[in-house]
JSON list of C-alpha atoms in Angstrom, two decimals:
[
{"chain": "A", "resi": 1, "resn": "LYS", "atom": "CA", "xyz": [160.10, -104.14, 128.10]},
{"chain": "A", "resi": 2, "resn": "ALA", "atom": "CA", "xyz": [156.65, -106.23, 126.18]},
{"chain": "A", "resi": 3, "resn": "GLY", "atom": "CA", "xyz": [153.30, -104.37, 128.26]},
{"chain": "A", "resi": 4, "resn": "VAL", "atom": "CA", "xyz": [149.71, -105.39, 129.02]},
{"chain": "A", "resi": 5, "resn": "THR", "atom": "CA", "xyz": [148.70, -107.94, 126.91]},
{"chain": "A", "resi": 6, "resn": "GLN", "atom": "CA", "xyz": [145.46, -108.84, 127.13]},
{"chain": "A", "resi": 7, "resn": "THR", "atom": "CA", "xyz": [143.12, -112.36, 125.73]},
{"chain": "A", "resi": 8, "resn": "PRO", "atom": "CA", "xyz": [141.45, -112.61, 123.88]},
{"chain": "A", "resi": 9, "resn": "ARG", "atom": "CA", "xyz": [141.09, -109.55, 122.03]},
{"chain": "A", "resi": 10, "resn": "TYR", "atom": "CA", "xyz": [137.45, -110.13, 120.10]},
{"chain": "A", "resi": 11, "resn": "LEU", "atom": "CA", "xyz": [134.65, -112.52, 121.83]},
{"chain": "A", "resi": 12, "resn": "ILE", "atom": "CA", "xyz": [130.91, -113.15, 120.73]},
{"chain": "A", "resi": 13, "resn": "LYS", "atom": "CA", "xyz": [128.16, -114.23, 123.36]},
{"chain": "A", "resi": 14, "resn": "THR", "atom": "CA", "xyz": [125.19, -114.60, 123.84]},
{"chain": "A", "resi": 15, "resn": "ARG", "atom": "CA", "xyz": [122.71, -113.43, 126.59]},
{"chain": "A", "resi": 16, "resn": "GLY", "atom": "CA", "xyz": [122.95, -116.10, 129.50]},
{"chain": "A", "resi": 17, "resn": "GLN", "atom": "CA", "xyz": [126.57, -116.80, 129.31]},
{"chain": "A", "resi": 18, "resn": "GLN", "atom": "CA", "xyz": [129.08, -116.38, 131.26]},
{"chain": "A", "resi": 19, "resn": "VAL", "atom": "CA", "xyz": [132.66, -115.13, 129.77]},
{"chain": "A", "resi": 20, "resn": "THR", "atom": "CA", "xyz": [136.36, -114.21, 131.85]},
{"chain": "A", "resi": 21, "resn": "LEU", "atom": "CA", "xyz": [138.96, -112.82, 130.59]},
{"chain": "A", "resi": 22, "resn": "SER", "atom": "CA", "xyz": [142.62, -111.85, 130.64]},
{"chain": "A", "resi": 23, "resn": "CYS", "atom": "CA", "xyz": [144.79, -109.84, 131.78]},
{"chain": "A", "resi": 24, "resn": "SER", "atom": "CA", "xyz": [149.28, -109.85, 132.00]},
{"chain": "A", "resi": 25, "resn": "PRO", "atom": "CA", "xyz": [150.01, -106.44, 132.53]},
{"chain": "A", "resi": 26, "resn": "ILE", "atom": "CA", "xyz": [153.70, -105.08, 132.47]},
{"chain": "A", "resi": 27, "resn": "SER", "atom": "CA", "xyz": [156.71, -107.61, 134.38]},
{"chain": "A", "resi": 28, "resn": "GLY", "atom": "CA", "xyz": [156.98, -106.08, 137.57]},
{"chain": "A", "resi": 29, "resn": "HIS", "atom": "CA", "xyz": [153.63, -104.12, 138.03]},
{"chain": "A", "resi": 30, "resn": "ARG", "atom": "CA", "xyz": [151.66, -105.02, 140.99]},
{"chain": "A", "resi": 31, "resn": "SER", "atom": "CA", "xyz": [148.44, -103.34, 140.43]},
{"chain": "A", "resi": 32, "resn": "VAL", "atom": "CA", "xyz": [145.87, -104.08, 137.40]},
{"chain": "A", "resi": 33, "resn": "SER", "atom": "CA", "xyz": [142.72, -101.82, 136.87]},
{"chain": "A", "resi": 34, "resn": "TRP", "atom": "CA", "xyz": [139.73, -103.11, 134.63]},
{"chain": "A", "resi": 35, "resn": "TYR", "atom": "CA", "xyz": [137.45, -100.65, 133.10]},
{"chain": "A", "resi": 36, "resn": "GLN", "atom": "CA", "xyz": [134.75, -100.91, 130.73]},
{"chain": "A", "resi": 37, "resn": "GLN", "atom": "CA", "xyz": [134.07, -98.49, 127.77]},
{"chain": "A", "resi": 38, "resn": "THR", "atom": "CA", "xyz": [130.76, -97.84, 125.76]},
{"chain": "A", "resi": 39, "resn": "PRO", "atom": "CA", "xyz": [130.19, -95.22, 123.64]},
{"chain": "A", "resi": 40, "resn": "GLY", "atom": "CA", "xyz": [127.29, -93.68, 125.41]},
{"chain": "A", "resi": 41, "resn": "GLN", "atom": "CA", "xyz": [128.92, -94.02, 129.24]},
{"chain": "A", "resi": 42, "resn": "GLY", "atom": "CA", "xyz": [132.73, -93.41, 128.22]},
{"chain": "A", "resi": 43, "resn": "LEU", "atom": "CA", "xyz": [135.49, -95.50, 130.15]},
{"chain": "A", "resi": 44, "resn": "GLN", "atom": "CA", "xyz": [133.80, -97.01, 133.82]},
{"chain": "A", "resi": 45, "resn": "PHE", "atom": "CA", "xyz": [135.53, -97.68, 136.70]},
{"chain": "A", "resi": 46, "resn": "LEU", "atom": "CA", "xyz": [134.65, -101.79, 137.37]},
{"chain": "A", "resi": 47, "resn": "PHE", "atom": "CA", "xyz": [137.84, -102.72, 139.94]},
{"chain": "A", "resi": 48, "resn": "GLU", "atom": "CA", "xyz": [141.89, -102.49, 140.96]},
{"chain": "A", "resi": 49, "resn": "TYR", "atom": "CA", "xyz": [143.65, -105.92, 142.61]},
{"chain": "A", "resi": 50, "resn": "PHE", "atom": "CA", "xyz": [146.99, -104.91, 144.29]},
{"chain": "A", "resi": 51, "resn": "SER", "atom": "CA", "xyz": [149.18, -107.32, 144.73]},
{"chain": "A", "resi": 52, "resn": "GLU", "atom": "CA", "xyz": [145.73, -110.28, 144.18]},
{"chain": "A", "resi": 53, "resn": "THR", "atom": "CA", "xyz": [143.67, -107.84, 146.99]},
{"chain": "A", "resi": 54, "resn": "GLN", "atom": "CA", "xyz": [140.63, -106.02, 145.65]},
{"chain": "A", "resi": 55, "resn": "ARG", "atom": "CA", "xyz": [141.20, -102.40, 145.89]},
{"chain": "A", "resi": 56, "resn": "ASN", "atom": "CA", "xyz": [138.93, -99.90, 144.83]},
{"chain": "A", "resi": 57, "resn": "LYS", "atom": "CA", "xyz": [135.23, -101.10, 143.19]},
{"chain": "A", "resi": 58, "resn": "GLY", "atom": "CA", "xyz": [133.37, -99.69, 141.31]},
{"chain": "A", "resi": 59, "resn": "ASN", "atom": "CA", "xyz": [129.31, -99.33, 140.68]},
{"chain": "A", "resi": 60, "resn": "PHE", "atom": "CA", "xyz": [128.34, -102.35, 139.01]},
{"chain": "A", "resi": 61, "resn": "PRO", "atom": "CA", "xyz": [125.85, -105.42, 139.75]},
{"chain": "A", "resi": 62, "resn": "GLY", "atom": "CA", "xyz": [128.09, -108.44, 141.25]},
{"chain": "A", "resi": 63, "resn": "ARG", "atom": "CA", "xyz": [127.54, -110.29, 138.43]},
{"chain": "A", "resi": 64, "resn": "PHE", "atom": "CA", "xyz": [131.64, -108.35, 137.38]},
{"chain": "A", "resi": 65, "resn": "SER", "atom": "CA", "xyz": [133.86, -109.90, 139.96]},
{"chain": "A", "resi": 66, "resn": "GLY", "atom": "CA", "xyz": [137.71, -110.19, 139.48]},
{"chain": "A", "resi": 67, "resn": "ARG", "atom": "CA", "xyz": [140.71, -111.66, 140.75]},
{"chain": "A", "resi": 68, "resn": "GLN", "atom": "CA", "xyz": [144.06, -111.65, 140.44]},
{"chain": "A", "resi": 69, "resn": "PHE", "atom": "CA", "xyz": [147.40, -114.15, 140.77]},
{"chain": "A", "resi": 70, "resn": "SER", "atom": "CA", "xyz": [150.15, -113.73, 142.56]},
{"chain": "A", "resi": 71, "resn": "ASN", "atom": "CA", "xyz": [152.09, -112.96, 139.43]},
{"chain": "A", "resi": 72, "resn": "SER", "atom": "CA", "xyz": [150.03, -110.31, 138.97]},
{"chain": "A", "resi": 73, "resn": "ARG", "atom": "CA", "xyz": [147.63, -111.74, 135.79]},
{"chain": "A", "resi": 74, "resn": "SER", "atom": "CA", "xyz": [144.00, -110.58, 136.66]},
{"chain": "A", "resi": 75, "resn": "GLU", "atom": "CA", "xyz": [140.74, -111.81, 135.12]},
{"chain": "A", "resi": 76, "resn": "MET", "atom": "CA", "xyz": [137.68, -110.15, 135.62]},
{"chain": "A", "resi": 77, "resn": "ASN", "atom": "CA", "xyz": [134.89, -112.69, 134.62]},
{"chain": "A", "resi": 78, "resn": "VAL", "atom": "CA", "xyz": [130.72, -111.83, 134.00]},
{"chain": "A", "resi": 79, "resn": "SER", "atom": "CA", "xyz": [127.51, -113.86, 134.05]},
{"chain": "A", "resi": 80, "resn": "THR", "atom": "CA", "xyz": [124.91, -114.34, 133.20]},
{"chain": "A", "resi": 81, "resn": "LEU", "atom": "CA", "xyz": [125.98, -111.71, 130.36]},
{"chain": "A", "resi": 82, "resn": "GLU", "atom": "CA", "xyz": [123.26, -109.14, 128.82]},
{"chain": "A", "resi": 83, "resn": "LEU", "atom": "CA", "xyz": [122.95, -107.19, 126.40]},
{"chain": "A", "resi": 84, "resn": "GLY", "atom": "CA", "xyz": [124.16, -104.09, 127.56]},
{"chain": "A", "resi": 85, "resn": "ASP", "atom": "CA", "xyz": [127.56, -105.38, 128.61]},
{"chain": "A", "resi": 86, "resn": "SER", "atom": "CA", "xyz": [128.65, -104.97, 124.71]},
{"chain": "A", "resi": 87, "resn": "ALA", "atom": "CA", "xyz": [131.57, -103.21, 125.48]},
{"chain": "A", "resi": 88, "resn": "LEU", "atom": "CA", "xyz": [135.02, -102.95, 125.33]},
{"chain": "A", "resi": 89, "resn": "TYR", "atom": "CA", "xyz": [136.56, -103.88, 128.14]},
{"chain": "A", "resi": 90, "resn": "LEU", "atom": "CA", "xyz": [140.35, -102.57, 128.85]},
{"chain": "A", "resi": 91, "resn": "CYS", "atom": "CA", "xyz": [143.22, -103.50, 131.69]},
{"chain": "A", "resi": 92, "resn": "ALA", "atom": "CA", "xyz": [145.18, -101.14, 133.24]},
{"chain": "A", "resi": 93, "resn": "SER", "atom": "CA", "xyz": [148.41, -102.01, 135.01]},
{"chain": "A", "resi": 94, "resn": "SER", "atom": "CA", "xyz": [150.97, -99.60, 137.10]},
{"chain": "A", "resi": 95, "resn": "PRO", "atom": "CA", "xyz": [153.71, -99.97, 139.78]},
{"chain": "A", "resi": 96, "resn": "ALA", "atom": "CA", "xyz": [151.86, -98.79, 142.28]},
{"chain": "A", "resi": 97, "resn": "GLY", "atom": "CA", "xyz": [147.93, -97.77, 141.29]},
{"chain": "A", "resi": 98, "resn": "GLY", "atom": "CA", "xyz": [145.55, -96.06, 142.90]},
{"chain": "A", "resi": 99, "resn": "SER", "atom": "CA", "xyz": [145.69, -93.14, 141.89]},
{"chain": "A", "resi": 100, "resn": "SER", "atom": "CA", "xyz": [145.96, -90.59, 138.72]},
{"chain": "A", "resi": 101, "resn": "TYR", "atom": "CA", "xyz": [149.44, -89.96, 139.79]},
{"chain": "A", "resi": 102, "resn": "ASN", "atom": "CA", "xyz": [151.34, -93.07, 139.11]},
{"chain": "A", "resi": 103, "resn": "GLU", "atom": "CA", "xyz": [151.13, -93.48, 135.45]},
{"chain": "A", "resi": 104, "resn": "GLN", "atom": "CA", "xyz": [148.09, -96.02, 134.07]},
{"chain": "A", "resi": 105, "resn": "PHE", "atom": "CA", "xyz": [149.41, -98.53, 130.91]},
{"chain": "A", "resi": 106, "resn": "PHE", "atom": "CA", "xyz": [146.85, -100.11, 129.02]},
{"chain": "A", "resi": 107, "resn": "GLY", "atom": "CA", "xyz": [145.65, -103.20, 126.78]},
{"chain": "A", "resi": 108, "resn": "PRO", "atom": "CA", "xyz": [144.33, -102.70, 123.44]},
{"chain": "A", "resi": 109, "resn": "GLY", "atom": "CA", "xyz": [140.92, -104.15, 126.00]},
{"chain": "A", "resi": 110, "resn": "THR", "atom": "CA", "xyz": [138.38, -106.70, 124.65]},
{"chain": "A", "resi": 111, "resn": "ARG", "atom": "CA", "xyz": [135.70, -106.64, 121.88]},
{"chain": "A", "resi": 112, "resn": "LEU", "atom": "CA", "xyz": [132.95, -108.86, 123.87]},
{"chain": "A", "resi": 113, "resn": "THR", "atom": "CA", "xyz": [129.68, -108.70, 121.77]},
{"chain": "A", "resi": 114, "resn": "VAL", "atom": "CA", "xyz": [126.77, -110.07, 123.31]},
{"chain": "A", "resi": 115, "resn": "LEU", "atom": "CA", "xyz": [123.69, -111.63, 120.93]},
{"chain": "B", "resi": 1, "resn": "THR", "atom": "CA", "xyz": [128.69, -88.39, 141.79]},
{"chain": "B", "resi": 2, "resn": "GLN", "atom": "CA", "xyz": [131.88, -86.66, 139.69]},
{"chain": "B", "resi": 3, "resn": "LEU", "atom": "CA", "xyz": [131.98, -86.26, 136.62]},
{"chain": "B", "resi": 4, "resn": "LEU", "atom": "CA", "xyz": [134.52, -84.78, 133.83]},
{"chain": "B", "resi": 5, "resn": "GLU", "atom": "CA", "xyz": [132.48, -83.59, 131.31]},
{"chain": "B", "resi": 6, "resn": "GLN", "atom": "CA", "xyz": [134.28, -83.02, 128.29]},
{"chain": "B", "resi": 7, "resn": "SER", "atom": "CA", "xyz": [133.33, -80.29, 124.99]},
{"chain": "B", "resi": 8, "resn": "PRO", "atom": "CA", "xyz": [133.81, -80.87, 122.42]},
{"chain": "B", "resi": 9, "resn": "GLN", "atom": "CA", "xyz": [131.83, -84.42, 121.73]},
{"chain": "B", "resi": 10, "resn": "PHE", "atom": "CA", "xyz": [133.07, -83.93, 118.21]},
{"chain": "B", "resi": 11, "resn": "LEU", "atom": "CA", "xyz": [134.81, -82.05, 116.22]},
{"chain": "B", "resi": 12, "resn": "SER", "atom": "CA", "xyz": [136.39, -82.29, 112.75]},
{"chain": "B", "resi": 13, "resn": "ILE", "atom": "CA", "xyz": [139.12, -80.08, 111.43]},
{"chain": "B", "resi": 14, "resn": "GLN", "atom": "CA", "xyz": [141.91, -78.90, 108.43]},
{"chain": "B", "resi": 15, "resn": "GLU", "atom": "CA", "xyz": [145.25, -80.37, 108.57]},
{"chain": "B", "resi": 16, "resn": "GLY", "atom": "CA", "xyz": [146.82, -77.26, 109.90]},
{"chain": "B", "resi": 17, "resn": "GLU", "atom": "CA", "xyz": [144.24, -75.37, 112.39]},
{"chain": "B", "resi": 18, "resn": "ASN", "atom": "CA", "xyz": [144.24, -74.86, 115.93]},
{"chain": "B", "resi": 19, "resn": "LEU", "atom": "CA", "xyz": [141.36, -75.82, 118.45]},
{"chain": "B", "resi": 20, "resn": "THR", "atom": "CA", "xyz": [141.30, -75.88, 121.54]},
{"chain": "B", "resi": 21, "resn": "VAL", "atom": "CA", "xyz": [138.57, -78.98, 124.02]},
{"chain": "B", "resi": 22, "resn": "TYR", "atom": "CA", "xyz": [137.78, -78.07, 127.53]},
{"chain": "B", "resi": 23, "resn": "CYS", "atom": "CA", "xyz": [137.40, -80.84, 130.61]},
{"chain": "B", "resi": 24, "resn": "ASN", "atom": "CA", "xyz": [134.76, -79.31, 133.39]},
{"chain": "B", "resi": 25, "resn": "SER", "atom": "CA", "xyz": [133.89, -80.67, 136.65]},
{"chain": "B", "resi": 26, "resn": "SER", "atom": "CA", "xyz": [132.65, -78.85, 139.59]},
{"chain": "B", "resi": 27, "resn": "SER", "atom": "CA", "xyz": [134.55, -81.07, 141.42]},
{"chain": "B", "resi": 28, "resn": "VAL", "atom": "CA", "xyz": [138.19, -80.60, 142.40]},
{"chain": "B", "resi": 29, "resn": "PHE", "atom": "CA", "xyz": [140.29, -83.00, 141.40]},
{"chain": "B", "resi": 30, "resn": "SER", "atom": "CA", "xyz": [143.65, -83.89, 143.23]},
{"chain": "B", "resi": 31, "resn": "SER", "atom": "CA", "xyz": [144.91, -84.32, 139.72]},
{"chain": "B", "resi": 32, "resn": "LEU", "atom": "CA", "xyz": [143.96, -84.99, 135.70]},
{"chain": "B", "resi": 33, "resn": "GLN", "atom": "CA", "xyz": [145.20, -87.24, 133.19]},
{"chain": "B", "resi": 34, "resn": "TRP", "atom": "CA", "xyz": [144.96, -86.38, 129.42]},
{"chain": "B", "resi": 35, "resn": "TYR", "atom": "CA", "xyz": [144.77, -89.52, 127.16]},
{"chain": "B", "resi": 36, "resn": "ARG", "atom": "CA", "xyz": [144.95, -89.96, 123.19]},
{"chain": "B", "resi": 37, "resn": "GLN", "atom": "CA", "xyz": [143.30, -93.30, 122.13]},
{"chain": "B", "resi": 38, "resn": "GLU", "atom": "CA", "xyz": [143.64, -94.87, 118.51]},
{"chain": "B", "resi": 39, "resn": "PRO", "atom": "CA", "xyz": [141.34, -97.84, 117.30]},
{"chain": "B", "resi": 40, "resn": "GLY", "atom": "CA", "xyz": [141.59, -100.87, 118.23]},
{"chain": "B", "resi": 41, "resn": "GLU", "atom": "CA", "xyz": [144.18, -99.85, 121.24]},
{"chain": "B", "resi": 42, "resn": "GLY", "atom": "CA", "xyz": [143.99, -98.75, 124.72]},
{"chain": "B", "resi": 43, "resn": "PRO", "atom": "CA", "xyz": [144.74, -95.00, 126.15]},
{"chain": "B", "resi": 44, "resn": "VAL", "atom": "CA", "xyz": [147.50, -93.34, 126.01]},
{"chain": "B", "resi": 45, "resn": "LEU", "atom": "CA", "xyz": [148.77, -91.27, 128.87]},
{"chain": "B", "resi": 46, "resn": "LEU", "atom": "CA", "xyz": [150.08, -87.89, 127.10]},
{"chain": "B", "resi": 47, "resn": "VAL", "atom": "CA", "xyz": [149.64, -86.01, 130.44]},
{"chain": "B", "resi": 48, "resn": "THR", "atom": "CA", "xyz": [149.26, -85.40, 134.52]},
{"chain": "B", "resi": 49, "resn": "VAL", "atom": "CA", "xyz": [148.28, -82.12, 136.14]},
{"chain": "B", "resi": 50, "resn": "VAL", "atom": "CA", "xyz": [148.91, -81.73, 138.79]},
{"chain": "B", "resi": 51, "resn": "THR", "atom": "CA", "xyz": [149.04, -77.45, 140.39]},
{"chain": "B", "resi": 52, "resn": "GLY", "atom": "CA", "xyz": [146.30, -75.03, 139.61]},
{"chain": "B", "resi": 53, "resn": "GLY", "atom": "CA", "xyz": [146.58, -72.60, 137.29]},
{"chain": "B", "resi": 54, "resn": "GLU", "atom": "CA", "xyz": [150.28, -75.75, 135.68]},
{"chain": "B", "resi": 55, "resn": "VAL", "atom": "CA", "xyz": [150.38, -75.44, 132.71]},
{"chain": "B", "resi": 56, "resn": "LYS", "atom": "CA", "xyz": [152.46, -78.39, 130.33]},
{"chain": "B", "resi": 57, "resn": "LYS", "atom": "CA", "xyz": [153.62, -78.32, 126.80]},
{"chain": "B", "resi": 58, "resn": "LEU", "atom": "CA", "xyz": [154.08, -81.47, 124.40]},
{"chain": "B", "resi": 59, "resn": "LYS", "atom": "CA", "xyz": [155.52, -80.56, 121.85]},
{"chain": "B", "resi": 60, "resn": "ARG", "atom": "CA", "xyz": [152.03, -78.93, 119.74]},
{"chain": "B", "resi": 61, "resn": "LEU", "atom": "CA", "xyz": [149.90, -79.70, 122.62]},
{"chain": "B", "resi": 62, "resn": "THR", "atom": "CA", "xyz": [149.92, -77.37, 125.96]},
{"chain": "B", "resi": 63, "resn": "PHE", "atom": "CA", "xyz": [147.65, -78.81, 128.92]},
{"chain": "B", "resi": 64, "resn": "GLN", "atom": "CA", "xyz": [146.29, -76.45, 131.50]},
{"chain": "B", "resi": 65, "resn": "PHE", "atom": "CA", "xyz": [144.70, -76.99, 134.55]},
{"chain": "B", "resi": 66, "resn": "GLY", "atom": "CA", "xyz": [142.39, -74.52, 136.03]},
{"chain": "B", "resi": 67, "resn": "ASP", "atom": "CA", "xyz": [143.28, -72.34, 139.31]},
{"chain": "B", "resi": 68, "resn": "ALA", "atom": "CA", "xyz": [140.99, -74.34, 141.43]},
{"chain": "B", "resi": 69, "resn": "ARG", "atom": "CA", "xyz": [141.24, -77.18, 140.11]},
{"chain": "B", "resi": 70, "resn": "LYS", "atom": "CA", "xyz": [138.09, -78.28, 139.22]},
{"chain": "B", "resi": 71, "resn": "ASP", "atom": "CA", "xyz": [138.98, -77.78, 134.96]},
{"chain": "B", "resi": 72, "resn": "SER", "atom": "CA", "xyz": [141.23, -78.37, 132.25]},
{"chain": "B", "resi": 73, "resn": "SER", "atom": "CA", "xyz": [142.13, -78.15, 128.27]},
{"chain": "B", "resi": 74, "resn": "LEU", "atom": "CA", "xyz": [143.88, -78.54, 125.81]},
{"chain": "B", "resi": 75, "resn": "HIS", "atom": "CA", "xyz": [145.07, -76.84, 123.40]},
{"chain": "B", "resi": 76, "resn": "ILE", "atom": "CA", "xyz": [146.77, -77.87, 120.37]},
{"chain": "B", "resi": 77, "resn": "THR", "atom": "CA", "xyz": [148.25, -75.47, 117.85]},
{"chain": "B", "resi": 78, "resn": "ALA", "atom": "CA", "xyz": [149.14, -76.46, 114.23]},
{"chain": "B", "resi": 79, "resn": "ALA", "atom": "CA", "xyz": [146.62, -79.74, 114.35]},
{"chain": "B", "resi": 80, "resn": "GLN", "atom": "CA", "xyz": [148.16, -82.43, 111.84]},
{"chain": "B", "resi": 81, "resn": "PRO", "atom": "CA", "xyz": [146.17, -85.77, 110.65]},
{"chain": "B", "resi": 82, "resn": "GLY", "atom": "CA", "xyz": [148.34, -88.11, 113.43]},
{"chain": "B", "resi": 83, "resn": "ASP", "atom": "CA", "xyz": [146.75, -85.95, 116.07]},
{"chain": "B", "resi": 84, "resn": "THR", "atom": "CA", "xyz": [143.72, -87.54, 114.92]},
{"chain": "B", "resi": 85, "resn": "GLY", "atom": "CA", "xyz": [142.15, -89.58, 117.55]},
{"chain": "B", "resi": 86, "resn": "LEU", "atom": "CA", "xyz": [139.90, -89.75, 120.98]},
{"chain": "B", "resi": 87, "resn": "TYR", "atom": "CA", "xyz": [141.20, -87.43, 123.87]},
{"chain": "B", "resi": 88, "resn": "LEU", "atom": "CA", "xyz": [140.40, -88.35, 126.78]},
{"chain": "B", "resi": 89, "resn": "CYS", "atom": "CA", "xyz": [140.23, -86.80, 130.07]},
{"chain": "B", "resi": 90, "resn": "ALA", "atom": "CA", "xyz": [140.36, -88.23, 133.60]},
{"chain": "B", "resi": 91, "resn": "GLY", "atom": "CA", "xyz": [140.20, -86.50, 137.52]},
{"chain": "B", "resi": 92, "resn": "ASP", "atom": "CA", "xyz": [141.79, -88.41, 140.63]},
{"chain": "B", "resi": 93, "resn": "THR", "atom": "CA", "xyz": [139.48, -87.63, 143.65]},
{"chain": "B", "resi": 94, "resn": "PRO", "atom": "CA", "xyz": [140.47, -87.46, 146.98]},
{"chain": "B", "resi": 95, "resn": "ARG", "atom": "CA", "xyz": [137.44, -88.86, 148.68]},
{"chain": "B", "resi": 96, "resn": "ASP", "atom": "CA", "xyz": [137.05, -92.18, 146.95]},
{"chain": "B", "resi": 97, "resn": "ASP", "atom": "CA", "xyz": [141.16, -92.67, 145.74]},
{"chain": "B", "resi": 98, "resn": "LYS", "atom": "CA", "xyz": [139.14, -93.56, 142.05]},
{"chain": "B", "resi": 99, "resn": "ILE", "atom": "CA", "xyz": [140.08, -92.28, 138.56]},
{"chain": "B", "resi": 100, "resn": "ILE", "atom": "CA", "xyz": [137.26, -90.68, 136.72]},
{"chain": "B", "resi": 101, "resn": "PHE", "atom": "CA", "xyz": [137.62, -90.42, 133.10]},
{"chain": "B", "resi": 102, "resn": "GLY", "atom": "CA", "xyz": [135.42, -88.07, 130.93]},
{"chain": "B", "resi": 103, "resn": "LYS", "atom": "CA", "xyz": [133.89, -89.16, 127.29]},
{"chain": "B", "resi": 104, "resn": "GLY", "atom": "CA", "xyz": [135.95, -87.84, 125.45]},
{"chain": "B", "resi": 105, "resn": "THR", "atom": "CA", "xyz": [136.21, -85.69, 122.57]},
{"chain": "B", "resi": 106, "resn": "ARG", "atom": "CA", "xyz": [136.74, -87.23, 119.65]},
{"chain": "B", "resi": 107, "resn": "LEU", "atom": "CA", "xyz": [138.68, -85.14, 116.95]},
{"chain": "B", "resi": 108, "resn": "HIS", "atom": "CA", "xyz": [139.52, -85.43, 113.38]},
{"chain": "B", "resi": 109, "resn": "ILE", "atom": "CA", "xyz": [142.43, -83.52, 110.96]},
{"chain": "B", "resi": 110, "resn": "LEU", "atom": "CA", "xyz": [142.00, -83.67, 107.93]},
{"chain": "B", "resi": 111, "resn": "PRO", "atom": "CA", "xyz": [144.67, -83.26, 105.44]}
]
């Protein structure tokens, strides 16, 4: 079974631009969660999508948004990029999601650098 | 705001030594997970503990959930270079139904 894939793996943008990251979950998984990982803050939860609906949301500004398609693939978008948005963005899929009772499978991440 | 604090932040020891890393919080968690993350990869789940006082073993790794479900520890016996990585704990908060991660312990085992 193929794992979680994320594209692109690396991205360099400048301040003020916007970016879209993509995540393809494991086949059959309906939940996709997004996390931001930085050395200072660690892994922080952005949002979770389940069956095309945002089920949970972290404490990030509205510049961070996401969506999920009918095939469970998900995208996240960051508008008006700031230097502090430089991070590793991780996507995780699980069959049902919602809690740590359900194992999450992480992708390799997209490394975003904002200049 | 629930926080999971991990200690130590960094640990570098010789192959063959034993070590323990900790994950502490003032909040009660429904369950707690431990992950290992290697450079260039996403975290990989090692174990989930659910019951207070629960102990789980995974080869040379022993995980314990505190009786009050507020803390956990990971003990590695006879560490090997392959154990090198970032160890993350993550807790499930019953109130928010969200998973909160600690900042991790970066472990380096010297051959």
